[in-house]
Short mmCIF file of C-alpha atoms (C1' of nucleotides) and ligand atoms in Angstrom, two decimals:
data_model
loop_
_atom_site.label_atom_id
_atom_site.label_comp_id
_atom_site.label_asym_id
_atom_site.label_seq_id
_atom_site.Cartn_x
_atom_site.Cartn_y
_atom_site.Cartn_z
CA UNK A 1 -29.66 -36.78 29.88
CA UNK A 2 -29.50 -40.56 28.63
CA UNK A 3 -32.16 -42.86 26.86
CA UNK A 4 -33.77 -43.85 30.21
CA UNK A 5 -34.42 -40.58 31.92
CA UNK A 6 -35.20 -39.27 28.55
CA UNK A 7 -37.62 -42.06 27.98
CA UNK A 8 -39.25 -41.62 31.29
CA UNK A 9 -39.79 -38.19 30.93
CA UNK A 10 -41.83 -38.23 27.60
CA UNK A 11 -43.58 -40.86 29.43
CA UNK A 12 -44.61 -38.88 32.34
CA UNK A 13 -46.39 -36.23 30.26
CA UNK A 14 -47.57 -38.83 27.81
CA UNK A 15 -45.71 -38.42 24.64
CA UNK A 16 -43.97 -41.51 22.98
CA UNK A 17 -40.11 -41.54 22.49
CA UNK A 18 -39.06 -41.35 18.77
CA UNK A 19 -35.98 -42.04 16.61
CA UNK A 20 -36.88 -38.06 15.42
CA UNK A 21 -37.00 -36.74 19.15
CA UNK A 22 -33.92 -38.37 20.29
CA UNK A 23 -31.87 -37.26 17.15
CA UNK A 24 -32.97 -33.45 18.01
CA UNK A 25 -31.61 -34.00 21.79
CA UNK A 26 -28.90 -35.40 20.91
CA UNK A 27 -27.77 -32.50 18.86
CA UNK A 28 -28.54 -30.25 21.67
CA UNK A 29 -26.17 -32.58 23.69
CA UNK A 30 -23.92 -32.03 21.16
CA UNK A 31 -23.38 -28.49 21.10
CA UNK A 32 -23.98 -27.69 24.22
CA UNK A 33 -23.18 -23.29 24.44
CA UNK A 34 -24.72 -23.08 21.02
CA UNK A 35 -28.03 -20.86 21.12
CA UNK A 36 -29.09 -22.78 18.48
CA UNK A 37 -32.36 -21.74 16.52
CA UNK A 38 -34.85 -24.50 14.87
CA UNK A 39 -33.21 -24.29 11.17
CA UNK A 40 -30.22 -24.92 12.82
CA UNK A 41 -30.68 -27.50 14.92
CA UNK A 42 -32.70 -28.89 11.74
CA UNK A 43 -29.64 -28.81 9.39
CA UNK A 44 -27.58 -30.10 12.12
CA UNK A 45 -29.92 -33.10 12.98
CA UNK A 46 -30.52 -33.72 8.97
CA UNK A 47 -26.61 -35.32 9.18
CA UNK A 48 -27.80 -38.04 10.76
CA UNK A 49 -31.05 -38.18 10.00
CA UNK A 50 -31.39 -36.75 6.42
CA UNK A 51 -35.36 -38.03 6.42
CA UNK A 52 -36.39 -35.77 8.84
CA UNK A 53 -39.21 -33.04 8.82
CA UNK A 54 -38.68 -29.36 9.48
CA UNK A 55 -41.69 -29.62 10.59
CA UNK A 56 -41.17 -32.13 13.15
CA UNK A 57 -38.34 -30.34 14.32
CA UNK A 58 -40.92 -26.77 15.04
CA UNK A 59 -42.99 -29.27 16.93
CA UNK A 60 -40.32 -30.58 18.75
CA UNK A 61 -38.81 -28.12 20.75
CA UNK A 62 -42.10 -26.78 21.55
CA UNK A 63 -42.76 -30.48 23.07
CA UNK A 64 -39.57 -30.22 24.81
CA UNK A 65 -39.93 -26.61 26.01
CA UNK A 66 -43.11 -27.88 27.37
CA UNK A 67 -41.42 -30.40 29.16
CA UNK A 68 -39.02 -28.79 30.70
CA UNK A 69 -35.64 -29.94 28.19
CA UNK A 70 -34.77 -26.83 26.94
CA UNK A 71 -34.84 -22.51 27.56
CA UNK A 72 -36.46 -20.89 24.89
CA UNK A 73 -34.47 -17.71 23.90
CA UNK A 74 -34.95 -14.72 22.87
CA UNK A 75 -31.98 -12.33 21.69
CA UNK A 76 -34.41 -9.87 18.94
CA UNK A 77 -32.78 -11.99 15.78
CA UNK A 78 -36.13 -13.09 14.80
CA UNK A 79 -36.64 -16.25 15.91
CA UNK A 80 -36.64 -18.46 18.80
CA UNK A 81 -33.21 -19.81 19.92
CA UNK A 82 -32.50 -23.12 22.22
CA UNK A 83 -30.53 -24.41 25.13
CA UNK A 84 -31.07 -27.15 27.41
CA UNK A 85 -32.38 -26.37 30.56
CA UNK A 86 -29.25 -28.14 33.16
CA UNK A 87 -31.93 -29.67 36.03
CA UNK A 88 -28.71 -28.94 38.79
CA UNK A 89 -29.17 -24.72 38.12
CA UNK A 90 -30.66 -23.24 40.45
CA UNK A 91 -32.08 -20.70 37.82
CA UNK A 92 -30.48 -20.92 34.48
CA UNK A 93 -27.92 -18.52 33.68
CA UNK A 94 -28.12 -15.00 32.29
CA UNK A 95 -26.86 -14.00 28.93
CA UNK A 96 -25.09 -10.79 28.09
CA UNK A 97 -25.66 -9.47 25.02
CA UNK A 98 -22.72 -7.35 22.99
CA UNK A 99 -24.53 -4.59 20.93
CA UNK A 100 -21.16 -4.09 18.95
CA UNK A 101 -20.46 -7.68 18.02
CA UNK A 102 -23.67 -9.54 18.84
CA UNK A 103 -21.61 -12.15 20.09
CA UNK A 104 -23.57 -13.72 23.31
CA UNK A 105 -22.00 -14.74 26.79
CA UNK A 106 -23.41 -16.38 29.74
CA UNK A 107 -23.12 -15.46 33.40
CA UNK A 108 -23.49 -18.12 36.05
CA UNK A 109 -24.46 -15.82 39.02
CA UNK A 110 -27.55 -15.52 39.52
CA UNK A 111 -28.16 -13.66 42.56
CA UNK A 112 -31.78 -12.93 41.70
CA UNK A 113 -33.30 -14.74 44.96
CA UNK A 114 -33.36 -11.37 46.78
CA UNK A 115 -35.55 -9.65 44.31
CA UNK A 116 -37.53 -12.71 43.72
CA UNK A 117 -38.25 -13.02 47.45
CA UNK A 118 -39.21 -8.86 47.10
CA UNK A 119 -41.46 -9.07 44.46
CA UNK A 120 -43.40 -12.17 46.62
CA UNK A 121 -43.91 -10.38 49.93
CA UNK A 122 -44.17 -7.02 47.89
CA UNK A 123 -46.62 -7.82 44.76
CA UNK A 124 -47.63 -11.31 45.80
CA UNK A 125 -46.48 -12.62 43.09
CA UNK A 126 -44.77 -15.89 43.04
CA UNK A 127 -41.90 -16.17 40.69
CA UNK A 128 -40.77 -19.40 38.99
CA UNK A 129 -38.69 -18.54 36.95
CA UNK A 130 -36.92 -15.65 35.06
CA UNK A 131 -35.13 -14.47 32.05
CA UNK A 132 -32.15 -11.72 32.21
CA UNK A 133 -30.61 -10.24 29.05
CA UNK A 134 -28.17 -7.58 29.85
CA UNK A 135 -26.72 -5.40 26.81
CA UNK A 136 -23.86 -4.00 26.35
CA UNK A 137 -20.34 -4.18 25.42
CA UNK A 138 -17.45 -6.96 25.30
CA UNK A 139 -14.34 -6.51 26.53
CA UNK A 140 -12.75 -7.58 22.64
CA UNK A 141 -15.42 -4.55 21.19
CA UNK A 142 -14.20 -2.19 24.40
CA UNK A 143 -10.55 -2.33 23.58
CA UNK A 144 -10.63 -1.80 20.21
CA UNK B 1 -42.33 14.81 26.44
CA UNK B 2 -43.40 18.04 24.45
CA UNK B 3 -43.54 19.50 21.05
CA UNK B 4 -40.30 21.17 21.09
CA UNK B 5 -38.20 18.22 22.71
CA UNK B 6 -39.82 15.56 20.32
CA UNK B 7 -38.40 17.82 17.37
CA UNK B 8 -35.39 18.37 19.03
CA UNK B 9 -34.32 14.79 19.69
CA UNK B 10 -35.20 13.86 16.00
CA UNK B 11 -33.43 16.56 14.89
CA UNK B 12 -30.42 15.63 17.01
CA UNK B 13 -30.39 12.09 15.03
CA UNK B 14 -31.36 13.44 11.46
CA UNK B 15 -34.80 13.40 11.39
CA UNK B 16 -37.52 15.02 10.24
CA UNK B 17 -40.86 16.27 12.01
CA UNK B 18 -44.14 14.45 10.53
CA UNK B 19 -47.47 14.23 11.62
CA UNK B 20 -47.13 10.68 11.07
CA UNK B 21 -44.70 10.31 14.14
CA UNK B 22 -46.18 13.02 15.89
CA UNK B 23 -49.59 10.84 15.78
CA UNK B 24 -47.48 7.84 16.90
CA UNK B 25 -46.17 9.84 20.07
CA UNK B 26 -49.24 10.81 21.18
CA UNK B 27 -50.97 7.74 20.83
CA UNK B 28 -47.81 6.09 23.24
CA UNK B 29 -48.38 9.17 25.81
CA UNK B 30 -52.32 8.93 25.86
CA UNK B 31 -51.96 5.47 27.21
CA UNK B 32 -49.27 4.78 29.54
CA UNK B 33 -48.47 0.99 30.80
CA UNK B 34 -50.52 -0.51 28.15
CA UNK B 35 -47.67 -2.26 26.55
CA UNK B 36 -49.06 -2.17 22.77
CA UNK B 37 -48.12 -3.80 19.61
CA UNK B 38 -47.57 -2.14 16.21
CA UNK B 39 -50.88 -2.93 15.24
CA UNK B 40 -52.45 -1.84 18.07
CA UNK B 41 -50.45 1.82 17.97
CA UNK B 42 -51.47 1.95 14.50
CA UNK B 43 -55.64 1.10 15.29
CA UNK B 44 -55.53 4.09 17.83
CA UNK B 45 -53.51 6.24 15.58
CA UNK B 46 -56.28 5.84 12.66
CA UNK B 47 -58.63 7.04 15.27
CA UNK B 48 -57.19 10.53 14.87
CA UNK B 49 -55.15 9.92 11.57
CA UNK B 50 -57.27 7.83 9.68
CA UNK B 51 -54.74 7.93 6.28
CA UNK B 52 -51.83 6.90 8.30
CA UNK B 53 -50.38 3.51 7.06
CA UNK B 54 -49.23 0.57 8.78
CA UNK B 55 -45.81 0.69 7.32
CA UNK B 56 -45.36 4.16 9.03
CA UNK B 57 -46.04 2.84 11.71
CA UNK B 58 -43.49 -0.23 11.86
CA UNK B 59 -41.20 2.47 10.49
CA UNK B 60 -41.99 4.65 13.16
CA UNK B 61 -41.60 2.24 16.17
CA UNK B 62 -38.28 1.28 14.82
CA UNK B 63 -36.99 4.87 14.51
CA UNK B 64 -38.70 5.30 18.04
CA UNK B 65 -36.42 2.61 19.24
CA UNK B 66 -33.48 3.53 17.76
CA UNK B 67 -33.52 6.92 19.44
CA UNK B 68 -34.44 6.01 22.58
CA UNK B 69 -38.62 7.19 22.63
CA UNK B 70 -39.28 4.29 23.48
CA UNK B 71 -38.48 0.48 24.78
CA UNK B 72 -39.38 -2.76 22.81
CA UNK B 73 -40.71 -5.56 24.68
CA UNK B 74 -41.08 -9.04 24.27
CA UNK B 75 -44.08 -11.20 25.96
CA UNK B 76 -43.60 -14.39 23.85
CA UNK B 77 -47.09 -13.33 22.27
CA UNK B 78 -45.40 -13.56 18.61
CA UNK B 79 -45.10 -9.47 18.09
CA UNK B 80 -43.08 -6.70 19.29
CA UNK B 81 -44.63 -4.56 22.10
CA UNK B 82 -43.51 -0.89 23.31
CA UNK B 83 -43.99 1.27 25.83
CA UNK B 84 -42.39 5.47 26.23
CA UNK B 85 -38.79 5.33 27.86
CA UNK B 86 -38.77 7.32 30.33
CA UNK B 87 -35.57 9.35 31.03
CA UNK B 88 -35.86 9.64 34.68
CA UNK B 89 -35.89 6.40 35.84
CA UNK B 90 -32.37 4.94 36.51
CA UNK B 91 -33.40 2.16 34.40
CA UNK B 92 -36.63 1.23 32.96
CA UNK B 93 -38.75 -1.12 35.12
CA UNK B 94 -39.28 -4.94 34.89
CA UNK B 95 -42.27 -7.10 34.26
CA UNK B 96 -43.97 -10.03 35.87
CA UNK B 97 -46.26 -12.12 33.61
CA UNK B 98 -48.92 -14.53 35.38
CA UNK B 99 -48.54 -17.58 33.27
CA UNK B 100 -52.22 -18.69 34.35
CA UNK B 101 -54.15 -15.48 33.46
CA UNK B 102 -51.30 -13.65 31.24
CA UNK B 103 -51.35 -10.47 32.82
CA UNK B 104 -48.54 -8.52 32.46
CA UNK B 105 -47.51 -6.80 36.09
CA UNK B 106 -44.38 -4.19 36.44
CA UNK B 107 -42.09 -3.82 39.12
CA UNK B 108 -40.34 -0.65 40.07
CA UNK B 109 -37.70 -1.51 42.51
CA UNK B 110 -34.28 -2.60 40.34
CA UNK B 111 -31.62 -3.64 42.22
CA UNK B 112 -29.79 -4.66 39.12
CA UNK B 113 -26.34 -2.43 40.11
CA UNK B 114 -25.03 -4.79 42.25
CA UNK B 115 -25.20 -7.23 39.52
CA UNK B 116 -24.38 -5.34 37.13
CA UNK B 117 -21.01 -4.13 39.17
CA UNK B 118 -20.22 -7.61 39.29
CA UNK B 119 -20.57 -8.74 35.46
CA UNK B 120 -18.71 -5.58 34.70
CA UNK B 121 -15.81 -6.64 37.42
CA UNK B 122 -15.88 -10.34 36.96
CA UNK B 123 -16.65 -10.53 32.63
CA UNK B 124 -15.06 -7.00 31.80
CA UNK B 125 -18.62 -6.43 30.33
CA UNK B 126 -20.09 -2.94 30.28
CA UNK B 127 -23.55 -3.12 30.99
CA UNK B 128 -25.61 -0.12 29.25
CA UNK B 129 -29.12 -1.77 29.39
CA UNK B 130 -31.44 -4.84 30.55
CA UNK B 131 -34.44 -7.03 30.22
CA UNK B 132 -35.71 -8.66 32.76
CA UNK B 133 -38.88 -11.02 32.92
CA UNK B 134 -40.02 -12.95 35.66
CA UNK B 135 -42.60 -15.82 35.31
CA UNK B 136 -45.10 -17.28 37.96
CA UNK B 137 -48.35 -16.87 39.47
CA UNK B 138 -50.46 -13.58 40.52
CA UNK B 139 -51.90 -12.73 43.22
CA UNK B 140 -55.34 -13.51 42.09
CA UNK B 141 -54.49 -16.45 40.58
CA UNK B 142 -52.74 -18.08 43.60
CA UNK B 143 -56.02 -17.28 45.39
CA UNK B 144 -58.77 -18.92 43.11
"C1'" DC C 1 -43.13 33.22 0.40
"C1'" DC C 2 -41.15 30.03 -2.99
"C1'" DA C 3 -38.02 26.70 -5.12
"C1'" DT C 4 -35.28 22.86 -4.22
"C1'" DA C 5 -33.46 18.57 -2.55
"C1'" DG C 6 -33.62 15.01 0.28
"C1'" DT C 7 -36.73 12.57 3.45
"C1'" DT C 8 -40.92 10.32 4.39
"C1'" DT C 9 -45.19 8.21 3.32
"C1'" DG C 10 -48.87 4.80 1.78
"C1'" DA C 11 -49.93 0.99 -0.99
"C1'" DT C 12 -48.48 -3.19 -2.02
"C1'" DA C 13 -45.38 -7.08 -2.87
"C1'" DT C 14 -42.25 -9.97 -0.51
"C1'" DT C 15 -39.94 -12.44 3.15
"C1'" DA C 16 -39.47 -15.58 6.82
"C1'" DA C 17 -40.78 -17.84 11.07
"C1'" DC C 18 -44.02 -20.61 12.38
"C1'" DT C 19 -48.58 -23.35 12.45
"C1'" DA C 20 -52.35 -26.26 10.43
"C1'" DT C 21 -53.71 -30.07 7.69
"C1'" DC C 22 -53.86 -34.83 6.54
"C1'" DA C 23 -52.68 -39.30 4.74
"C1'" DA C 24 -49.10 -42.56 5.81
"C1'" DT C 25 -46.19 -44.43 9.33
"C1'" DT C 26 -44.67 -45.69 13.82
"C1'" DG C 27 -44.42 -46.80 18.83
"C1'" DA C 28 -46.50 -48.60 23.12
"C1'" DC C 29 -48.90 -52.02 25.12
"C1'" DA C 30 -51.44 -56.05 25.50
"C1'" DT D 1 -47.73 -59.88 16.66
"C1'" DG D 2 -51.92 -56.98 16.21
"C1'" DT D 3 -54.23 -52.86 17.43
"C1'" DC D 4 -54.82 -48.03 17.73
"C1'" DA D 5 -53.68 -43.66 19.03
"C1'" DA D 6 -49.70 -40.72 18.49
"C1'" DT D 7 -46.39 -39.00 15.38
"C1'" DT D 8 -44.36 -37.79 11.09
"C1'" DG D 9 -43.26 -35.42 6.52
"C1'" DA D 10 -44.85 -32.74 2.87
"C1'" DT D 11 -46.99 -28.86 1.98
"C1'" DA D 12 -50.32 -25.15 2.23
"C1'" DG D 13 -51.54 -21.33 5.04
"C1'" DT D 14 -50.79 -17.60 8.36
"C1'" DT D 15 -48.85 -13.50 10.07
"C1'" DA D 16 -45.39 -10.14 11.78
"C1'" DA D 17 -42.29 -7.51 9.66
"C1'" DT D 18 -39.50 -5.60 5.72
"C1'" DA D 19 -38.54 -3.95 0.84
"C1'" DT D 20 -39.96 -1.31 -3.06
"C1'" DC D 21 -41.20 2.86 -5.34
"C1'" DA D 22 -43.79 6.73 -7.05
"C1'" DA D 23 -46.06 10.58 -4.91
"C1'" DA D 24 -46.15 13.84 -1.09
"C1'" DC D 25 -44.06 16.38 2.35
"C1'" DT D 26 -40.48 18.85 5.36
"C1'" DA D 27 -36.58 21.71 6.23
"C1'" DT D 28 -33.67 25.07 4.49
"C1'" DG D 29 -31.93 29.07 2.21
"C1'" DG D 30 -32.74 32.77 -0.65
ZN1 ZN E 1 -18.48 -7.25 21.33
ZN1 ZN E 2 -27.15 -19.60 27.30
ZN1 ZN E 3 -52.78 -14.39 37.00
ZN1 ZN E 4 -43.96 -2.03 31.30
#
DNA sequence: CCATAGTTTGATATTAACTATCAATTGACA
DNA sequence: TGTCAATTGATAGTTAATATCAAACTATGG
């Protein structure tokens, strides 16, 4: 995501674009992979930008979950984790979960249209989205 | 689940038999598909136990967990939310929640396996569990 | 049934993620 | 550049959940 589409998209739901907003994204840009949680991403954005808030980093990513920039996450550590939601998915990926390691993988497939499409004709329930945690164990924690 | 197998299961992991948790179970079988927090289980438990305490019951849904009595659940409502595991099914059910009215909806039909096949084919992951959430509109909802 | 030892409980203090408040600052737009 | 509403940073407050610890209870074996 650059400056312009960035810009343009605070715009559209009528928020102003800020030195403090971009410095967040750009970390997410950063580390793309990461899972990152809001003290993280804070002490990651505080390099650059040593003046900024926690604070303003809470409010943040609930602005940009709002928005549509980022997945909330949920993996039972606690506290809400982050990654940017990629526009070209058609869903965004699943994560798999290792209960030995806690180490946490992503799956591209998504092959969920099927059950979305049963759950519409079935429930009438339109689906919009989704969010798939499987748990389990890695290969690395399966071999040894 | 009865008297007997309750004692036997804790018993199986180490633990003892208390009113406390006996309370707890009851409270969980009494009121199927209601999807309550901790503080909710421990309101209906005073009903009947009024000297319980809300530790035992955090304590208790975390033991419940950990043996398998139960399932925790996560709406995005800030607290932890349970409902009885229930051995029979092949694996426990999904839910849909209406993002306009917040009702929480389940699903029966899984048609995880072939999924699950895959990950465990394609990622050398062995899938023991999942969560799955879908997001959208009700039926009632779409109408009005 | 009773004594014993280890577990569990209830009350309460503490932790930690997150939200609310508010004066000072900043960004968008004319 | 001036205006004004939006945003920020510091900090206080909230709340779900955990840690602590003395008292009570449960399982077990005699
Ligand atoms: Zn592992
Ligand atoms: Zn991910
Ligand atoms: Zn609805
Ligand atoms: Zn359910």
């Amino acid at each position: 995501m650059d400056a312009i589409a960035f810009k343009d998209k605070l715009k559209r739901y009528g928020y102003k674009l800020t030195t403090q907003r971009r410095a967040v994204l750009d970390v997410l840009i950063q580390r793309p992979g990461e899972h990152l949680s809001t003290e993280e991403i804070y002490s990651y954005v505080k390099e650059s930008f040593p003046e900024i808030g926690l604070a303003t980093v809470y409010r943040t990513m609930q602005l940009f979950e709002e928005i549509g920039i980022v997945n909330r996450l949920n993996f039972d550590d606690g506290c809400s984790r982050f990654e940017l939601y990629v526009d070209n998915e058609d869903h965004h990926h699943h994560h798999l979960i290792c209960e030995k390691c806690n180490k946490v993988f992503e799956v591209e497939n998504d092959l969920l249209e099927e059950i979305e499409k049963e759950i519409g004709e079935k429930y009438k329930f339109y689906v919009k989205n989704h969010k798939v945690t499987f748990y389990g164990h890695c290969q690395e924690c399966n071999e040894h």
